[in-house]
CSV table of C-alpha atoms and ligand atoms in Angstrom, one decimal:
chain,number,residue,atom,x,y,z
T,45,UNK,CA,-1.4,230.8,-99.6
T,46,UNK,CA,0.4,227.3,-99.2
T,47,UNK,CA,-2.0,224.7,-99.9
T,48,UNK,CA,-4.3,226.9,-101.6
T,49,UNK,CA,-4.3,224.8,-105.0
T,50,UNK,CA,-6.2,221.2,-104.3
T,51,UNK,CA,-6.6,220.1,-107.7
T,52,UNK,CA,-3.5,219.8,-110.1
T,53,UNK,CA,-2.7,217.7,-112.7
T,54,UNK,CA,0.7,216.6,-114.3
T,55,UNK,CA,0.5,214.7,-117.4
T,56,UNK,CA,2.7,212.3,-118.6
T,57,UNK,CA,4.7,212.7,-121.4
T,58,UNK,CA,2.7,211.9,-124.5
T,59,UNK,CA,5.0,212.1,-127.5
T,60,UNK,CA,2.5,211.1,-130.2
T,61,UNK,CA,3.1,212.9,-133.1
T,62,UNK,CA,-0.3,214.2,-135.3
T,63,UNK,CA,-1.2,216.1,-138.1
T,64,UNK,CA,-1.6,219.7,-136.6
T,65,UNK,CA,-4.4,221.0,-138.2
T,66,UNK,CA,-3.6,224.6,-136.0
T,67,UNK,CA,0.2,225.3,-137.1
T,68,UNK,CA,1.6,228.8,-138.6
T,69,UNK,CA,0.7,228.5,-141.9
T,70,UNK,CA,-3.3,227.7,-141.5
T,71,UNK,CA,-3.4,230.1,-139.1
T,72,UNK,CA,-1.5,232.8,-141.4
T,73,UNK,CA,-5.1,232.0,-143.4
T,74,UNK,CA,-6.9,232.3,-141.0
T,75,UNK,CA,-6.1,235.5,-139.9
T,76,UNK,CA,-6.1,237.2,-143.5
T,77,UNK,CA,-9.6,235.9,-143.4
T,78,UNK,CA,-10.2,237.7,-140.2
T,79,UNK,CA,-7.9,241.0,-141.5
T,80,UNK,CA,-10.5,241.5,-144.7
T,81,UNK,CA,-13.2,242.7,-142.4
T,82,UNK,CA,-13.4,246.2,-141.7
T,83,UNK,CA,-13.3,245.9,-137.8
T,84,UNK,CA,-10.1,243.9,-137.6
T,85,UNK,CA,-7.7,245.2,-135.4
T,86,UNK,CA,-4.8,243.3,-133.9
T,87,UNK,CA,-5.7,242.9,-130.1
T,88,UNK,CA,-3.0,244.5,-127.5
T,89,UNK,CA,-0.6,242.2,-125.7
T,90,UNK,CA,-0.1,243.7,-122.6
T,91,UNK,CA,3.6,243.6,-120.7
T,92,UNK,CA,3.0,243.5,-117.1
T,93,UNK,CA,6.3,244.3,-115.8
T,94,UNK,CA,6.0,245.1,-112.3
T,95,UNK,CA,3.5,242.4,-111.9
T,96,UNK,CA,5.8,240.2,-113.0
T,97,UNK,CA,8.7,241.6,-110.5
T,98,UNK,CA,6.1,241.4,-107.6
T,99,UNK,CA,5.7,237.3,-108.2
T,100,UNK,CA,9.5,236.4,-109.2
T,101,UNK,CA,8.6,235.9,-113.1
T,102,UNK,CA,10.8,237.6,-115.3
T,103,UNK,CA,7.7,238.8,-117.5
T,104,UNK,CA,4.3,238.1,-117.4
T,105,UNK,CA,2.1,239.0,-121.1
T,106,UNK,CA,-1.8,239.1,-121.2
T,107,UNK,CA,-3.4,239.5,-125.0
T,108,UNK,CA,-6.2,241.6,-124.3
T,109,UNK,CA,-9.2,240.5,-126.5
T,110,UNK,CA,-11.9,242.3,-125.0
T,111,UNK,CA,-10.8,244.5,-128.1
T,112,UNK,CA,-12.2,241.8,-130.6
T,113,UNK,CA,-13.9,243.2,-133.5
T,114,UNK,CA,-15.6,245.6,-130.6
T,115,UNK,CA,-17.5,242.5,-129.1
T,116,UNK,CA,-15.5,242.4,-126.0
T,117,UNK,CA,-14.3,238.4,-126.3
T,118,UNK,CA,-12.4,236.4,-128.5
T,119,UNK,CA,-15.0,234.1,-129.7
T,120,UNK,CA,-16.3,235.5,-132.7
T,121,UNK,CA,-13.0,234.4,-134.4
T,122,UNK,CA,-14.3,230.7,-134.4
T,123,UNK,CA,-17.6,231.2,-135.4
T,124,UNK,CA,-17.2,233.7,-138.0
T,125,UNK,CA,-14.2,231.4,-139.6
T,126,UNK,CA,-16.8,228.2,-139.5
T,127,UNK,CA,-18.9,230.1,-141.4
T,128,UNK,CA,-16.8,231.1,-143.9
T,129,UNK,CA,-16.0,227.7,-144.2
T,130,UNK,CA,-18.9,226.9,-144.8
T,131,UNK,CA,-20.1,229.4,-147.3
T,132,UNK,CA,-16.7,228.6,-149.1
T,133,UNK,CA,-18.5,224.8,-149.6
T,134,UNK,CA,-21.0,226.2,-150.6
T,135,UNK,CA,-19.8,228.7,-153.5
T,136,UNK,CA,-17.7,225.8,-154.2
T,137,UNK,CA,-14.9,227.8,-153.4
T,138,UNK,CA,-11.2,227.7,-151.9
T,139,UNK,CA,-12.1,229.7,-148.1
T,140,UNK,CA,-8.9,231.1,-148.8
T,141,UNK,CA,-10.4,233.0,-151.7
T,142,UNK,CA,-13.0,234.3,-149.5
T,143,UNK,CA,-13.1,237.7,-147.6
T,144,UNK,CA,-15.6,240.3,-146.4
T,145,UNK,CA,-16.2,242.4,-149.1
T,146,UNK,CA,-16.4,239.3,-151.5
T,147,UNK,CA,-19.2,237.4,-149.5
T,148,UNK,CA,-21.3,240.8,-149.8
T,149,UNK,CA,-20.9,241.2,-152.9
T,150,UNK,CA,-24.9,240.7,-154.3
T,151,UNK,CA,-24.0,238.0,-156.6
T,152,UNK,CA,-22.7,236.0,-154.1
T,153,UNK,CA,-25.1,237.1,-151.5
T,154,UNK,CA,-28.1,235.9,-154.3
T,155,UNK,CA,-26.3,232.5,-154.8
T,156,UNK,CA,-26.2,232.1,-151.3
T,157,UNK,CA,-29.7,232.6,-150.5
T,158,UNK,CA,-31.3,233.0,-147.3
T,159,UNK,CA,-29.4,230.9,-144.7
T,160,UNK,CA,-30.0,230.5,-140.9
T,161,UNK,CA,-27.1,229.8,-137.9
T,162,UNK,CA,-28.3,228.1,-134.9
T,163,UNK,CA,-25.9,227.6,-132.1
T,164,UNK,CA,-25.8,226.8,-128.4
T,165,UNK,CA,-23.7,229.2,-126.2
T,166,UNK,CA,-22.8,230.5,-123.2
T,167,UNK,CA,-22.8,234.0,-124.3
T,168,UNK,CA,-19.5,234.8,-126.0
T,169,UNK,CA,-19.8,232.1,-129.0
T,170,UNK,CA,-23.3,233.1,-129.6
T,171,UNK,CA,-22.3,236.9,-129.7
T,172,UNK,CA,-19.8,236.0,-132.3
T,173,UNK,CA,-22.4,233.5,-134.4
T,174,UNK,CA,-25.1,236.6,-134.3
T,175,UNK,CA,-22.6,239.2,-135.2
T,176,UNK,CA,-21.4,237.5,-138.3
T,177,UNK,CA,-24.6,236.0,-139.7
T,178,UNK,CA,-25.5,240.0,-139.2
T,179,UNK,CA,-22.4,241.4,-141.1
T,180,UNK,CA,-23.3,239.1,-144.1
T,181,UNK,CA,-27.0,239.8,-143.7
T,182,UNK,CA,-28.0,236.6,-142.9
T,183,UNK,CA,-30.1,235.3,-139.8
T,184,UNK,CA,-29.6,233.8,-136.4
T,185,UNK,CA,-30.7,231.7,-133.9
T,186,UNK,CA,-29.0,231.4,-130.3
T,187,UNK,CA,-30.0,229.3,-127.5
T,188,UNK,CA,-28.4,229.9,-123.7
T,189,UNK,CA,-28.6,227.8,-121.2
T,190,UNK,CA,-30.9,228.5,-117.7
T,191,UNK,CA,-29.3,231.3,-115.4
T,192,UNK,CA,-27.8,233.0,-118.1
T,193,UNK,CA,-27.7,237.0,-117.1
T,194,UNK,CA,-30.1,238.9,-119.2
T,195,UNK,CA,-26.9,241.4,-120.1
T,196,UNK,CA,-25.6,238.1,-122.1
T,197,UNK,CA,-28.8,237.8,-124.0
T,198,UNK,CA,-29.8,241.4,-124.6
T,199,UNK,CA,-26.0,241.7,-126.2
T,200,UNK,CA,-26.7,238.6,-129.0
T,201,UNK,CA,-30.5,240.1,-129.2
T,202,UNK,CA,-28.5,243.4,-130.3
T,203,UNK,CA,-27.1,241.6,-133.6
T,204,UNK,CA,-30.9,241.0,-134.5
T,205,UNK,CA,-30.6,237.5,-133.7
T,206,UNK,CA,-33.6,235.1,-132.4
T,207,UNK,CA,-32.3,234.6,-128.6
T,208,UNK,CA,-33.4,232.6,-126.0
T,209,UNK,CA,-32.6,231.5,-122.8
T,210,UNK,CA,-33.6,228.0,-122.3
T,211,UNK,CA,-34.4,225.9,-118.7
T,212,UNK,CA,-31.8,223.4,-119.0
T,213,UNK,CA,-28.0,223.1,-118.7
T,214,UNK,CA,-25.6,223.9,-121.3
T,215,UNK,CA,-25.3,220.6,-122.9
T,216,UNK,CA,-28.5,219.9,-123.0
T,217,UNK,CA,-29.2,223.3,-124.8
T,218,UNK,CA,-26.9,222.2,-127.6
T,219,UNK,CA,-28.9,219.3,-128.2
T,220,UNK,CA,-32.1,221.4,-128.1
T,221,UNK,CA,-30.2,223.7,-130.9
T,222,UNK,CA,-29.4,220.6,-132.5
T,223,UNK,CA,-33.0,220.0,-132.9
T,224,UNK,CA,-34.3,223.4,-134.3
T,225,UNK,CA,-31.5,222.9,-136.7
T,226,UNK,CA,-32.6,219.9,-138.4
T,227,UNK,CA,-36.4,220.9,-137.9
T,228,UNK,CA,-35.7,224.5,-139.7
T,229,UNK,CA,-32.8,223.3,-142.3
T,230,UNK,CA,-30.4,225.8,-140.4
T,231,UNK,CA,-27.0,225.3,-140.2
T,232,UNK,CA,-25.2,224.4,-137.2
T,233,UNK,CA,-22.4,226.1,-136.0
T,234,UNK,CA,-21.5,224.5,-132.5
T,235,UNK,CA,-18.0,225.0,-131.2
T,236,UNK,CA,-18.1,221.3,-129.6
T,237,UNK,CA,-18.0,218.2,-131.6
T,238,UNK,CA,-19.9,215.0,-131.4
T,239,UNK,CA,-20.0,211.8,-134.1
T,240,UNK,CA,-20.6,213.0,-137.7
T,241,UNK,CA,-19.8,216.2,-136.7
T,242,UNK,CA,-16.3,217.3,-136.7
T,243,UNK,CA,-15.8,219.8,-139.7
T,244,UNK,CA,-17.3,222.8,-137.8
T,245,UNK,CA,-15.5,222.4,-134.7
T,246,UNK,CA,-12.2,222.1,-136.6
T,247,UNK,CA,-12.9,225.4,-138.6
T,248,UNK,CA,-13.7,226.9,-135.2
T,249,UNK,CA,-10.8,226.0,-133.6
T,250,UNK,CA,-9.1,227.2,-136.2
T,251,UNK,CA,-10.5,230.2,-136.1
T,252,UNK,CA,-8.7,230.8,-133.0
T,253,UNK,CA,-5.5,230.4,-133.9
T,254,UNK,CA,-5.6,234.2,-135.1
T,255,UNK,CA,-4.6,235.0,-131.3
T,256,UNK,CA,-1.6,232.6,-131.4
T,257,UNK,CA,-0.2,234.1,-134.8
T,258,UNK,CA,-0.8,237.8,-133.9
T,259,UNK,CA,0.9,236.9,-130.4
T,260,UNK,CA,4.1,235.2,-131.9
T,261,UNK,CA,4.4,238.3,-134.3
T,262,UNK,CA,3.9,240.9,-130.9
T,263,UNK,CA,6.3,238.6,-129.0
T,264,UNK,CA,9.3,240.0,-131.8
T,265,UNK,CA,11.4,236.5,-130.5
T,266,UNK,CA,10.8,236.6,-127.2
T,267,UNK,CA,9.6,232.6,-125.9
T,268,UNK,CA,7.2,232.3,-123.6
T,269,UNK,CA,7.8,229.5,-121.1
T,270,UNK,CA,4.8,229.2,-119.5
T,271,UNK,CA,1.6,229.5,-121.0
T,272,UNK,CA,-2.4,229.8,-119.0
T,273,UNK,CA,-5.1,228.8,-121.1
T,274,UNK,CA,-8.5,228.4,-119.8
T,275,UNK,CA,-11.3,226.0,-121.2
T,276,UNK,CA,-14.6,225.4,-121.2
T,277,UNK,CA,-14.9,222.3,-124.2
T,278,UNK,CA,-11.5,222.6,-124.3
T,279,UNK,CA,-11.8,224.0,-128.2
T,280,UNK,CA,-9.5,227.3,-127.7
T,281,UNK,CA,-6.7,225.8,-125.4
T,282,UNK,CA,-6.8,223.2,-127.6
T,283,UNK,CA,-6.2,225.4,-130.9
T,284,UNK,CA,-3.6,227.6,-129.1
T,285,UNK,CA,-1.9,224.4,-127.4
T,286,UNK,CA,-1.5,223.4,-131.2
T,287,UNK,CA,-0.6,226.4,-132.8
T,288,UNK,CA,2.0,226.8,-129.9
T,289,UNK,CA,3.8,223.8,-130.5
T,290,UNK,CA,4.2,224.1,-134.1
T,291,UNK,CA,5.5,227.4,-133.5
T,292,UNK,CA,8.1,226.5,-131.0
T,293,UNK,CA,9.0,222.6,-131.3
T,294,UNK,CA,10.9,221.3,-129.3
T,295,UNK,CA,10.9,224.6,-127.2
T,296,UNK,CA,7.4,224.5,-126.5
T,297,UNK,CA,6.2,226.1,-123.5
T,298,UNK,CA,4.6,224.3,-120.2
T,299,UNK,CA,1.1,224.8,-121.2
T,300,UNK,CA,-1.0,225.3,-118.0
T,301,UNK,CA,-5.0,224.5,-118.3
T,302,UNK,CA,-7.8,225.7,-116.2
T,303,UNK,CA,-11.1,225.3,-115.8
T,304,UNK,CA,-13.7,225.8,-113.1
T,305,UNK,CA,-14.0,223.3,-110.6
T,306,UNK,CA,-17.7,222.8,-111.1
T,307,UNK,CA,-17.1,222.3,-115.2
T,308,UNK,CA,-14.0,220.5,-115.0
T,309,UNK,CA,-14.3,217.9,-117.8
T,310,UNK,CA,-10.9,218.5,-119.1
T,311,UNK,CA,-8.9,218.2,-116.1
T,312,UNK,CA,-11.3,215.0,-115.3
T,313,UNK,CA,-10.7,213.5,-118.4
T,314,UNK,CA,-6.9,213.8,-118.3
T,315,UNK,CA,-6.8,212.8,-114.7
T,316,UNK,CA,-8.7,209.7,-115.3
T,317,UNK,CA,-6.2,209.5,-118.0
T,318,UNK,CA,-8.2,205.8,-119.6
T,319,UNK,CA,-8.7,207.2,-122.9
T,320,UNK,CA,-12.4,208.5,-123.3
T,321,UNK,CA,-13.8,211.4,-122.0
T,322,UNK,CA,-15.3,212.1,-118.8
T,323,UNK,CA,-18.3,214.5,-118.4
T,324,UNK,CA,-19.3,216.7,-115.4
T,325,UNK,CA,-23.2,217.0,-115.2
T,326,UNK,CA,-25.5,219.0,-113.3
T,327,UNK,CA,-26.3,222.9,-112.7
T,328,UNK,CA,-22.2,223.7,-113.2
T,329,UNK,CA,-23.0,226.9,-111.7
T,330,UNK,CA,-19.6,228.9,-111.8
T,331,UNK,CA,-19.1,232.6,-112.5
T,332,UNK,CA,-16.6,231.7,-115.1
T,333,UNK,CA,-20.0,231.6,-117.4
T,334,UNK,CA,-18.0,230.8,-120.7
T,335,UNK,CA,-16.1,227.7,-119.0
T,336,UNK,CA,-19.1,226.4,-117.9
T,337,UNK,CA,-19.4,223.4,-120.0
T,338,UNK,CA,-19.4,219.9,-118.9
T,339,UNK,CA,-18.5,218.0,-121.6
T,340,UNK,CA,-14.9,218.0,-123.3
T,341,UNK,CA,-14.5,218.7,-127.0
T,342,UNK,CA,-13.3,215.6,-128.6
T,343,UNK,CA,-11.0,217.4,-131.6
T,344,UNK,CA,-9.8,219.4,-128.7
T,345,UNK,CA,-9.0,217.2,-126.7
T,346,UNK,CA,-7.1,215.2,-129.3
T,347,UNK,CA,-4.8,218.0,-129.1
T,348,UNK,CA,-4.9,218.9,-125.3
T,349,UNK,CA,-3.5,215.2,-124.0
T,350,UNK,CA,-0.5,215.6,-126.7
T,351,UNK,CA,0.3,219.3,-125.8
T,352,UNK,CA,-1.1,220.5,-122.7
T,353,UNK,CA,1.1,219.6,-119.7
T,354,UNK,CA,-1.0,220.2,-116.5
T,355,UNK,CA,-4.7,220.2,-115.6
T,356,UNK,CA,-6.1,222.6,-112.9
T,357,UNK,CA,-9.4,222.5,-111.2
T,358,UNK,CA,-10.4,226.1,-109.4
T,359,UNK,CA,-12.3,227.8,-107.3
T,360,UNK,CA,-14.0,230.7,-108.7
T,361,UNK,CA,-12.3,232.7,-106.0
T,362,UNK,CA,-9.4,232.6,-108.4
T,363,UNK,CA,-10.6,233.9,-111.3
T,364,UNK,CA,-12.2,237.2,-109.2
T,365,UNK,CA,-8.3,237.6,-108.0
T,366,UNK,CA,-7.3,237.5,-111.4
T,367,UNK,CA,-9.9,240.2,-112.7
T,368,UNK,CA,-9.3,242.3,-109.8
T,369,UNK,CA,-5.3,241.8,-110.2
T,370,UNK,CA,-5.5,242.8,-113.7
T,371,UNK,CA,-8.4,245.6,-113.4
T,372,UNK,CA,-5.9,247.5,-110.7
T,373,UNK,CA,-2.5,247.1,-112.0
T,374,UNK,CA,0.5,248.3,-110.1
T,375,UNK,CA,2.1,251.6,-110.9
T,376,UNK,CA,3.1,251.9,-114.4
T,377,UNK,CA,1.4,248.5,-116.0
T,378,UNK,CA,-1.8,248.6,-118.0
T,379,UNK,CA,-5.1,248.2,-116.7
T,380,UNK,CA,-7.1,245.3,-118.5
T,381,UNK,CA,-10.6,245.0,-118.1
T,382,UNK,CA,-11.2,241.1,-118.0
T,383,UNK,CA,-14.0,239.1,-117.2
T,384,UNK,CA,-14.3,236.0,-115.1
T,385,UNK,CA,-13.5,233.5,-117.6
T,386,UNK,CA,-11.2,235.9,-119.3
T,387,UNK,CA,-9.1,236.4,-115.9
T,388,UNK,CA,-9.1,232.4,-115.0
T,389,UNK,CA,-5.5,232.0,-116.4
T,390,UNK,CA,-3.7,234.5,-114.9
T,391,UNK,CA,-5.4,234.3,-111.6
T,392,UNK,CA,-4.5,230.5,-111.7
T,393,UNK,CA,-0.9,231.2,-112.8
T,394,UNK,CA,0.1,234.3,-109.9
T,395,UNK,CA,-1.8,231.9,-107.0
T,396,UNK,CA,0.0,228.6,-108.5
T,397,UNK,CA,3.5,230.9,-108.5
T,398,UNK,CA,2.7,231.8,-104.4
T,399,UNK,CA,1.6,228.4,-103.8
T,400,UNK,CA,4.5,226.5,-102.9
T,401,UNK,CA,3.6,222.6,-103.7
T,402,UNK,CA,1.6,223.8,-106.9
T,403,UNK,CA,4.7,225.7,-108.2
T,404,UNK,CA,7.1,222.3,-107.5
T,405,UNK,CA,4.6,221.3,-110.8
T,406,UNK,CA,4.6,224.5,-112.5
T,407,UNK,CA,8.0,225.2,-112.7
T,408,UNK,CA,7.7,229.1,-112.4
T,409,UNK,CA,10.9,231.0,-111.6
T,410,UNK,CA,12.5,234.0,-112.1
T,411,UNK,CA,13.5,232.8,-115.3
T,412,UNK,CA,9.8,232.5,-116.6
T,413,UNK,CA,8.1,234.4,-119.1
T,414,UNK,CA,4.1,234.0,-118.6
T,415,UNK,CA,2.1,234.5,-121.2
T,416,UNK,CA,-2.0,234.5,-120.7
T,417,UNK,CA,-5.1,235.1,-122.7
T,418,UNK,CA,-7.6,237.6,-121.1
T,419,UNK,CA,-10.6,236.1,-123.3
T,420,UNK,CA,-13.1,238.6,-122.6
T,421,UNK,CA,-13.7,241.8,-121.0
T,422,UNK,CA,-16.5,242.7,-118.7
T,423,UNK,CA,-19.3,240.9,-121.0
T,424,UNK,CA,-21.6,240.6,-117.4
T,425,UNK,CA,-21.0,244.1,-116.1
T,426,UNK,CA,-23.0,244.1,-113.1
T,427,UNK,CA,-21.3,240.8,-111.8
T,428,UNK,CA,-17.5,242.4,-113.2
T,429,UNK,CA,-18.3,246.0,-110.8
T,430,UNK,CA,-19.6,243.2,-107.8
T,431,UNK,CA,-16.5,241.1,-108.1
T,432,UNK,CA,-13.8,244.0,-108.7
T,433,UNK,CA,-15.6,246.9,-107.0
T,434,UNK,CA,-17.2,245.6,-104.4
T,435,UNK,CA,-14.7,242.6,-103.7
T,436,UNK,CA,-17.2,239.2,-104.1
T,437,UNK,CA,-16.0,236.5,-104.4
T,438,UNK,CA,-13.1,237.6,-102.4
T,439,UNK,CA,-10.0,235.1,-101.4
T,440,UNK,CA,-10.4,235.4,-98.1
T,441,UNK,CA,-13.5,233.2,-97.9
T,442,UNK,CA,-11.7,230.4,-99.9
T,443,UNK,CA,-9.5,229.6,-96.5
T,444,UNK,CA,-12.6,228.7,-95.1
T,445,UNK,CA,-14.0,226.3,-97.6
T,446,UNK,CA,-13.4,222.5,-96.3
T,447,UNK,CA,-12.2,220.8,-99.7
Y,724,PLP,C1,-14.5,234.3,-122.8
Y,724,PLP,C2,-14.3,232.4,-122.7
Y,724,PLP,N1,-13.1,232.1,-122.7
Y,724,PLP,C3,-12.7,231.2,-123.2
Y,724,PLP,C4,-13.9,230.1,-123.6
Y,724,PLP,C5,-13.3,228.7,-123.2
Y,724,PLP,O1,-13.7,228.5,-124.8
Y,724,PLP,P1,-13.8,226.8,-125.0
Y,724,PLP,O2,-15.4,226.6,-125.1
Y,724,PLP,O3,-13.2,226.7,-126.4
Y,724,PLP,O4,-12.9,225.7,-124.4
Y,724,PLP,C6,-15.1,230.6,-123.5
Y,724,PLP,C7,-16.4,229.8,-124.0
Y,724,PLP,O5,-16.8,230.5,-124.4
Y,724,PLP,C8,-15.3,232.2,-123.7
Y,724,PLP,O6,-16.5,232.5,-123.9
């Protein structure tokens, strides 16, 4: 296993203080909004005791977001909270006063009128926006990049959204969505920021803090020492890292950000360390579809440069390994159906623990308590089966690949 990990960058200490918009108090408010939906339940935090023993760490916890609102992924947390903030603004109410029931009241609906939410997505974010729009009896237009699995498109159309696959990559699809929103007077609900567009991504990131809020309750005082978070534009990782930094203060866990090597814009930005964001262009063709973003979210980077300790760029095989381990647990551990983007953090953590060089940076040992988030279930079921059942993307193929 040695020498499998080729790209792991350790960040210099950065003690800059900053206003943290993703802390415990904020998360409590966000979670209150989410819990007003009839579909809300706390997603499981699974303890994998036997896997921990096998890999020589004290404990491994995995938050299973496949149970989120019946949508098979965490992403709806961001889109729904951002939509709530947008509606609160239009209703001239503090967002804390909005609940699902209030938003469904006929007089509120009448005041809001017909709205169209527009977004670009690799799948899960768009599904969350389409679901929220449909629950609130509003319209959604969702654009998806070239190469998107048809199952992901259909999963969005299931919620009566107008959804299309474009012939360009993710970042160009975002630009197309912006144009459509401008033309149709729609409300852009995008999970990445650009100049003049920071409120919605801020609210989306705040939406993700519900996961952190639930996790610290579920851990009942156990402190994770090592957290592995997967990144696309970095919004989820940035929000959760900032939440954990606020909650644990001086005892913040070591946070490692993982990305597919074909879309490692956060890794490249960390490594360059020149105060600029670094994009990745081209097809961005990784199996980790949710992480195939070439342009970091600037708001998210602002959190990650402060609170993340390590940045890793990894091949698809690492995520596939994580999917197989989670789906086929050791006797006594609970199985987790985790998709390509969902299993990236755990896949990297386990392989990092087994790699002498990587582990000298990660510092995992017998006293470590590892926390990962399985951010999605089998959102592309045929791909899930080909990886988990038929062994596609096995680690054996990796050793022959020249890096
Ligand atoms: C399942 C899954 N995990 C993780 C991510 C990464 O989130 P972010 O783009 O905020 O970094 C995504 C993004 O779409 C996703 O769909």
